[in-house]
PDB file of C-alpha atoms in Angstrom:
ATOM      1  CA  MET A   1       0.053   0.009  -0.015  1.00  0.00           C
ATOM      2  CA  ALA A   2       1.132   3.449  -0.845  1.00  0.00           C
ATOM      3  CA  THR A   3       2.100   5.683   2.261  1.00  0.00           C
ATOM      4  CA  LEU A   4       2.476   8.900   0.256  1.00  0.00           C
ATOM      5  CA  ILE A   5       0.213  10.973  -1.909  1.00  0.00           C
ATOM      6  CA  ASN A   6       1.414  14.090  -3.816  1.00  0.00           C
ATOM      7  CA  VAL A   7      -1.149  16.809  -4.758  1.00  0.00           C
ATOM      8  CA  ILE A   8      -0.299  19.972  -6.242  1.00  0.00           C
ATOM      9  CA  SER A   9      -3.334  22.215  -5.070  1.00  0.00           C
ATOM     10  CA  SER A  10      -3.730  25.154  -2.434  1.00  0.00           C
ATOM     11  CA  VAL A  11      -4.049  23.653   1.118  1.00  0.00           C
ATOM     12  CA  ASN A  12      -7.221  25.618   1.386  1.00  0.00           C
ATOM     13  CA  ASP A  13      -8.881  23.980  -1.473  1.00  0.00           C
ATOM     14  CA  PHE A  14      -7.600  20.520  -0.468  1.00  0.00           C
ATOM     15  CA  LEU A  15      -8.858  20.621   3.029  1.00  0.00           C
ATOM     16  CA  GLY A  16     -12.054  21.923   2.081  1.00  0.00           C
ATOM     17  CA  GLU A  17     -12.232  18.991  -0.272  1.00  0.00           C
ATOM     18  CA  ILE A  18     -11.385  16.316   2.243  1.00  0.00           C
ATOM     19  CA  ASN A  19     -13.223  17.678   5.245  1.00  0.00           C
ATOM     20  CA  GLU A  20     -16.391  15.615   4.557  1.00  0.00           C
ATOM     21  CA  LEU A  21     -14.323  12.560   4.382  1.00  0.00           C
ATOM     22  CA  ILE A  22     -12.746  13.506   7.733  1.00  0.00           C
ATOM     23  CA  LYS A  23     -16.054  14.323   9.365  1.00  0.00           C
ATOM     24  CA  LYS A  24     -17.792  11.089   7.928  1.00  0.00           C
ATOM     25  CA  GLN A  25     -15.130   8.982   9.602  1.00  0.00           C
ATOM     26  CA  GLY A  26     -15.229  10.832  12.884  1.00  0.00           C
ATOM     27  CA  LEU A  27     -11.525  11.962  12.559  1.00  0.00           C
ATOM     28  CA  PHE A  28      -9.637  15.074  13.889  1.00  0.00           C
ATOM     29  CA  LEU A  29      -7.940  17.791  11.985  1.00  0.00           C
ATOM     30  CA  TYR A  30      -5.240  20.044  13.214  1.00  0.00           C
ATOM     31  CA  ILE A  31      -3.448  22.969  11.616  1.00  0.00           C
ATOM     32  CA  GLU A  32       0.059  23.440  12.866  1.00  0.00           C
ATOM     33  CA  LYS A  33       1.512  27.050  12.682  1.00  0.00           C
ATOM     34  CA  LYS A  34       4.954  28.304  13.481  1.00  0.00           C
ATOM     35  CA  ASP A  35       5.618  31.847  14.292  1.00  0.00           C
ATOM     36  CA  ALA A  36       8.985  33.813  13.421  1.00  0.00           C
ATOM     37  CA  ALA A  37      10.402  32.628  16.601  1.00  0.00           C
ATOM     38  CA  HIS A  38       9.617  28.965  15.606  1.00  0.00           C
ATOM     39  CA  LYS A  39       7.258  28.427  18.495  1.00  0.00           C
ATOM     40  CA  ARG A  40       4.694  25.984  17.226  1.00  0.00           C
ATOM     41  CA  SER A  41       0.830  26.158  17.985  1.00  0.00           C
ATOM     42  CA  PHE A  42      -2.026  24.049  16.982  1.00  0.00           C
ATOM     43  CA  ILE A  43      -5.570  24.874  15.761  1.00  0.00           C
ATOM     44  CA  THR A  44      -7.959  22.184  16.429  1.00  0.00           C
ATOM     45  CA  ILE A  45     -10.684  21.944  13.760  1.00  0.00           C
ATOM     46  CA  ASN A  46     -14.041  20.920  15.264  1.00  0.00           C
ATOM     47  CA  SER A  47     -15.701  18.416  12.934  1.00  0.00           C
ATOM     48  CA  ASN A  48     -19.184  19.781  13.724  1.00  0.00           C
ATOM     49  CA  GLU A  49     -18.110  23.417  12.585  1.00  0.00           C
ATOM     50  CA  ILE A  50     -18.455  24.823   8.835  1.00  0.00           C
ATOM     51  CA  ILE A  51     -14.823  25.816   8.248  1.00  0.00           C
ATOM     52  CA  ASP A  52     -13.512  28.650   5.948  1.00  0.00           C
ATOM     53  CA  PHE A  53      -9.927  27.312   5.373  1.00  0.00           C
ATOM     54  CA  ASN A  54      -8.795  30.519   3.534  1.00  0.00           C
ATOM     55  CA  ASN A  55      -9.071  32.222   7.039  1.00  0.00           C
ATOM     56  CA  LEU A  56      -6.991  29.596   8.785  1.00  0.00           C
ATOM     57  CA  ILE A  57      -3.983  29.215   6.349  1.00  0.00           C
ATOM     58  CA  ASP A  58      -1.614  32.292   6.489  1.00  0.00           C
ATOM     59  CA  ASP A  59       2.126  32.994   6.569  1.00  0.00           C
ATOM     60  CA  GLU A  60       2.389  30.970   9.890  1.00  0.00           C
ATOM     61  CA  TYR A  61       0.774  27.790   8.359  1.00  0.00           C
ATOM     62  CA  PHE A  62       3.295  24.785   8.684  1.00  0.00           C
ATOM     63  CA  ALA A  63       1.489  21.493   8.452  1.00  0.00           C
ATOM     64  CA  PHE A  64      -1.791  19.810   9.046  1.00  0.00           C
ATOM     65  CA  PHE A  65      -2.401  16.558  10.619  1.00  0.00           C
ATOM     66  CA  ILE A  66      -5.405  14.110  10.600  1.00  0.00           C
ATOM     67  CA  THR A  67      -5.823  11.835  13.415  1.00  0.00           C
ATOM     68  CA  SER A  68      -8.109   8.906  14.495  1.00  0.00           C
ATOM     69  CA  LYS A  69      -7.463   9.539  18.159  1.00  0.00           C
ATOM     70  CA  PRO A  70      -7.614  13.182  19.813  1.00  0.00           C
ATOM     71  CA  PHE A  71      -4.291  14.898  20.145  1.00  0.00           C
ATOM     72  CA  ASP A  72      -3.717  15.828  23.901  1.00  0.00           C
ATOM     73  CA  LYS A  73      -0.880  18.475  24.252  1.00  0.00           C
ATOM     74  CA  LYS A  74      -0.632  17.406  27.970  1.00  0.00           C
ATOM     75  CA  VAL A  75       0.428  13.830  26.905  1.00  0.00           C
ATOM     76  CA  ASN A  76       2.130  14.293  23.380  1.00  0.00           C
ATOM     77  CA  LYS A  77       4.711  16.969  22.653  1.00  0.00           C
ATOM     78  CA  ASN A  78       3.812  16.397  19.007  1.00  0.00           C
ATOM     79  CA  PHE A  79       2.332  13.899  16.385  1.00  0.00           C
ATOM     80  CA  TYR A  80       5.459  11.725  16.015  1.00  0.00           C
ATOM     81  CA  ASP A  81       5.205  10.771  19.608  1.00  0.00           C
ATOM     82  CA  ASP A  82       5.003   7.001  20.345  1.00  0.00           C
ATOM     83  CA  SER A  83       1.576   7.093  21.735  1.00  0.00           C
ATOM     84  CA  ILE A  84      -0.068   8.825  18.882  1.00  0.00           C
ATOM     85  CA  PHE A  85       1.972   8.398  15.454  1.00  0.00           C
ATOM     86  CA  GLU A  86       0.169   5.417  14.388  1.00  0.00           C
ATOM     87  CA  TYR A  87      -3.185   7.153  14.442  1.00  0.00           C
ATOM     88  CA  CYS A  88      -1.714  10.047  12.366  1.00  0.00           C
ATOM     89  CA  MET A  89      -1.619  11.349   8.857  1.00  0.00           C
ATOM     90  CA  GLU A  90       0.678  14.419   8.113  1.00  0.00           C
ATOM     91  CA  GLY A  91       0.153  16.949   5.371  1.00  0.00           C
ATOM     92  CA  LEU A  92       2.932  19.354   4.384  1.00  0.00           C
ATOM     93  CA  GLY A  93       2.845  21.957   1.689  1.00  0.00           C
ATOM     94  CA  GLY A  94      -0.124  23.558  -0.233  1.00  0.00           C
ATOM     95  CA  ARG A  95       1.166  26.981   0.004  1.00  0.00           C
ATOM     96  CA  THR A  96       0.267  29.248  -2.941  1.00  0.00           C
ATOM     97  CA  THR A  97       1.202  32.717  -4.379  1.00  0.00           C
ATOM     98  CA  ILE A  98       0.041  34.580  -7.324  1.00  0.00           C
ATOM     99  CA  ASN A  99       2.500  32.764  -9.542  1.00  0.00           C
ATOM    100  CA  GLU A 100       3.334  29.551  -7.721  1.00  0.00           C
ATOM    101  CA  VAL A 101       1.927  26.446  -6.121  1.00  0.00           C
ATOM    102  CA  GLU A 102       3.652  24.069  -3.726  1.00  0.00           C
ATOM    103  CA  ASN A 103       2.728  20.320  -3.620  1.00  0.00           C
ATOM    104  CA  ILE A 104       1.122  18.752  -0.524  1.00  0.00           C
ATOM    105  CA  SER A 105       2.851  15.736   0.494  1.00  0.00           C
ATOM    106  CA  LEU A 106       0.195  13.552   2.378  1.00  0.00           C
ATOM    107  CA  ARG A 107       1.689  10.552   4.298  1.00  0.00           C
ATOM    108  CA  LEU A 108       0.930   8.136   6.740  1.00  0.00           C
ATOM    109  CA  ILE A 109       3.565   8.634   9.682  1.00  0.00           C
ATOM    110  CA  ALA A 110       3.670   4.733  10.800  1.00  0.00           C
ATOM    111  CA  LYS A 111       4.397   1.798   8.939  1.00  0.00           C
ATOM    112  CA  LYS A 112       1.658  -0.123  10.518  1.00  0.00           C
ATOM    113  CA  PRO A 113      -1.227   2.850  10.681  1.00  0.00           C
ATOM    114  CA  ASP A 114      -4.680   2.569  12.695  1.00  0.00           C
ATOM    115  CA  SER A 115      -7.430   1.066  10.395  1.00  0.00           C
ATOM    116  CA  LYS A 116      -9.424   4.301  10.636  1.00  0.00           C
ATOM    117  CA  ILE A 117      -6.413   6.520   9.428  1.00  0.00           C
ATOM    118  CA  LYS A 118      -5.463   3.998   6.837  1.00  0.00           C
ATOM    119  CA  SER A 119      -9.061   3.879   5.539  1.00  0.00           C
ATOM    120  CA  LEU A 120      -9.110   7.767   5.183  1.00  0.00           C
ATOM    121  CA  PHE A 121      -5.775   7.631   3.248  1.00  0.00           C
ATOM    122  CA  VAL A 122      -7.355   5.100   0.774  1.00  0.00           C
ATOM    123  CA  ALA A 123     -10.498   7.245   0.694  1.00  0.00           C
ATOM    124  CA  ILE A 124      -8.802  10.286  -0.440  1.00  0.00           C
ATOM    125  CA  GLN A 125      -6.610   8.580  -3.014  1.00  0.00           C
ATOM    126  CA  SER A 126      -9.692   6.920  -4.310  1.00  0.00           C
ATOM    127  CA  SER A 127     -11.501  10.292  -4.343  1.00  0.00           C
ATOM    128  CA  LEU A 128      -8.766  12.026  -6.294  1.00  0.00           C
ATOM    129  CA  LYS A 129      -8.586   9.517  -8.777  1.00  0.00           C
ATOM    130  CA  LYS A 130     -12.413   9.886  -9.556  1.00  0.00           C
ATOM    131  CA  ASN A 131     -12.681  13.574  -9.159  1.00  0.00           C
ATOM    132  CA  GLU A 132     -12.528  15.355 -12.734  1.00  0.00           C
ATOM    133  CA  ASP A 133     -11.192  18.545 -11.337  1.00  0.00           C
ATOM    134  CA  TYR A 134      -7.724  16.573 -10.912  1.00  0.00           C
ATOM    135  CA  GLY A 135      -5.243  15.281 -13.374  1.00  0.00           C
ATOM    136  CA  MET A 136      -2.297  13.020 -12.867  1.00  0.00           C
ATOM    137  CA  GLY A 137       1.110  13.012 -14.040  1.00  0.00           C
ATOM    138  CA  ALA A 138       4.109  14.989 -14.074  1.00  0.00           C
ATOM    139  CA  GLU A 139       7.773  14.969 -15.795  1.00  0.00           C
ATOM    140  CA  PRO A 140      10.040  13.092 -16.020  1.00  0.00           C
ATOM    141  CA  SER A 141       7.221  10.778 -16.519  1.00  0.00           C
ATOM    142  CA  SER A 142       9.432   7.757 -16.601  1.00  0.00           C
ATOM    143  CA  SER A 143       9.217   7.772 -12.739  1.00  0.00           C
ATOM    144  CA  ALA A 144       6.489   6.168 -10.847  1.00  0.00           C
ATOM    145  CA  PHE A 145       7.048   9.019  -8.267  1.00  0.00           C
ATOM    146  CA  TYR A 146       5.884  11.637 -10.706  1.00  0.00           C
ATOM    147  CA  LYS A 147       3.424   9.653 -12.655  1.00  0.00           C
ATOM    148  CA  ASN A 148       1.391   9.480  -9.566  1.00  0.00           C
ATOM    149  CA  ILE A 149       1.311  13.181  -8.703  1.00  0.00           C
ATOM    150  CA  PHE A 150      -2.148  14.442  -8.732  1.00  0.00           C
ATOM    151  CA  TYR A 151      -2.767  18.188  -9.599  1.00  0.00           C
ATOM    152  CA  LYS A 152      -5.673  20.416  -9.436  1.00  0.00           C
ATOM    153  CA  LYS A 153      -6.324  21.796 -13.122  1.00  0.00           C
ATOM    154  CA  LYS A 154      -7.756  25.022 -12.261  1.00  0.00           C
ATOM    155  CA  ILE A 155      -5.276  25.968  -9.729  1.00  0.00           C
ATOM    156  CA  VAL A 156      -2.155  24.886 -11.804  1.00  0.00           C
ATOM    157  CA  ASP A 157      -2.852  26.775 -14.880  1.00  0.00           C
ATOM    158  CA  GLY A 158      -0.102  29.211 -15.709  1.00  0.00           C
ATOM    159  CA  LYS A 159       1.790  28.833 -12.343  1.00  0.00           C
ATOM    160  CA  THR A 160       5.176  27.658 -11.515  1.00  0.00           C
ATOM    161  CA  LEU A 161       4.802  24.458  -9.635  1.00  0.00           C
ATOM    162  CA  TRP A 162       7.340  23.245  -6.885  1.00  0.00           C
ATOM    163  CA  MET A 163       7.593  20.301  -4.833  1.00  0.00           C
ATOM    164  CA  ASP A 164       8.586  22.546  -1.886  1.00  0.00           C
ATOM    165  CA  PHE A 165       8.961  26.320  -1.639  1.00  0.00           C
ATOM    166  CA  LYS A 166      11.980  26.043   0.523  1.00  0.00           C
ATOM    167  CA  ARG A 167      13.823  24.084  -2.085  1.00  0.00           C
ATOM    168  CA  LYS A 168      12.911  25.658  -5.372  1.00  0.00           C
ATOM    169  CA  ASN A 169      15.603  23.945  -7.452  1.00  0.00           C
ATOM    170  CA  HIS A 170      13.518  22.347 -10.321  1.00  0.00           C
ATOM    171  CA  PRO A 171       9.903  23.158 -11.072  1.00  0.00           C
ATOM    172  CA  VAL A 172       7.408  20.479 -11.683  1.00  0.00           C
ATOM    173  CA  VAL A 173       6.166  19.956 -15.253  1.00  0.00           C
ATOM    174  CA  LEU A 174       2.863  18.363 -15.748  1.00  0.00           C
ATOM    175  CA  THR A 175       2.706  15.768 -18.431  1.00  0.00           C
ATOM    176  CA  VAL A 176      -0.751  17.108 -19.729  1.00  0.00           C
ATOM    177  CA  VAL A 177      -3.023  19.766 -18.301  1.00  0.00           C
ATOM    178  CA  SER A 178      -6.390  20.237 -19.892  1.00  0.00           C
ATOM    179  CA  ILE A 179      -8.126  23.055 -18.241  1.00  0.00           C
ATOM    180  CA  GLU A 180     -12.008  23.177 -18.611  1.00  0.00           C
ATOM    181  CA  GLY A 181     -14.546  25.555 -17.288  1.00  0.00           C
TER     182      GLY A 181
END
């Protein structure tokens, strides 16, 4: 089973799209932020709330985590602690500017994840494959890694695509982009 999904999309759009899957399975969503002094803070997204992710994602956004077990700051320092990591999925990236889009790397943290978090991971991958708003494949297409990158068609049009904003060595080139509507 794959443990990594790459999606070139804004984190705002992506979280908005998968939020129903998260709610449906009774899972928990956390947004991690880092300030200029690298102090971390977490925003807990209540599954009963209607969320406008555009107001949550700002310059301090660092990552998001989805868990099948509530994260307790008193017990766990972070989502990689032994008592919670098998219940977690990590999402990095998804920042956007007017001219650029960063890849979202969505991964299962544990080698043997909890069945609920594993089920969500499979559901996300399946929904991306079925969603006509997404395409699949980037260059060099000979690599399985690049063939399996999803991209949101409307967001990538005319923008420079990066795997990581911190390491802008080589932009991602899409295999085929057909923008409709």
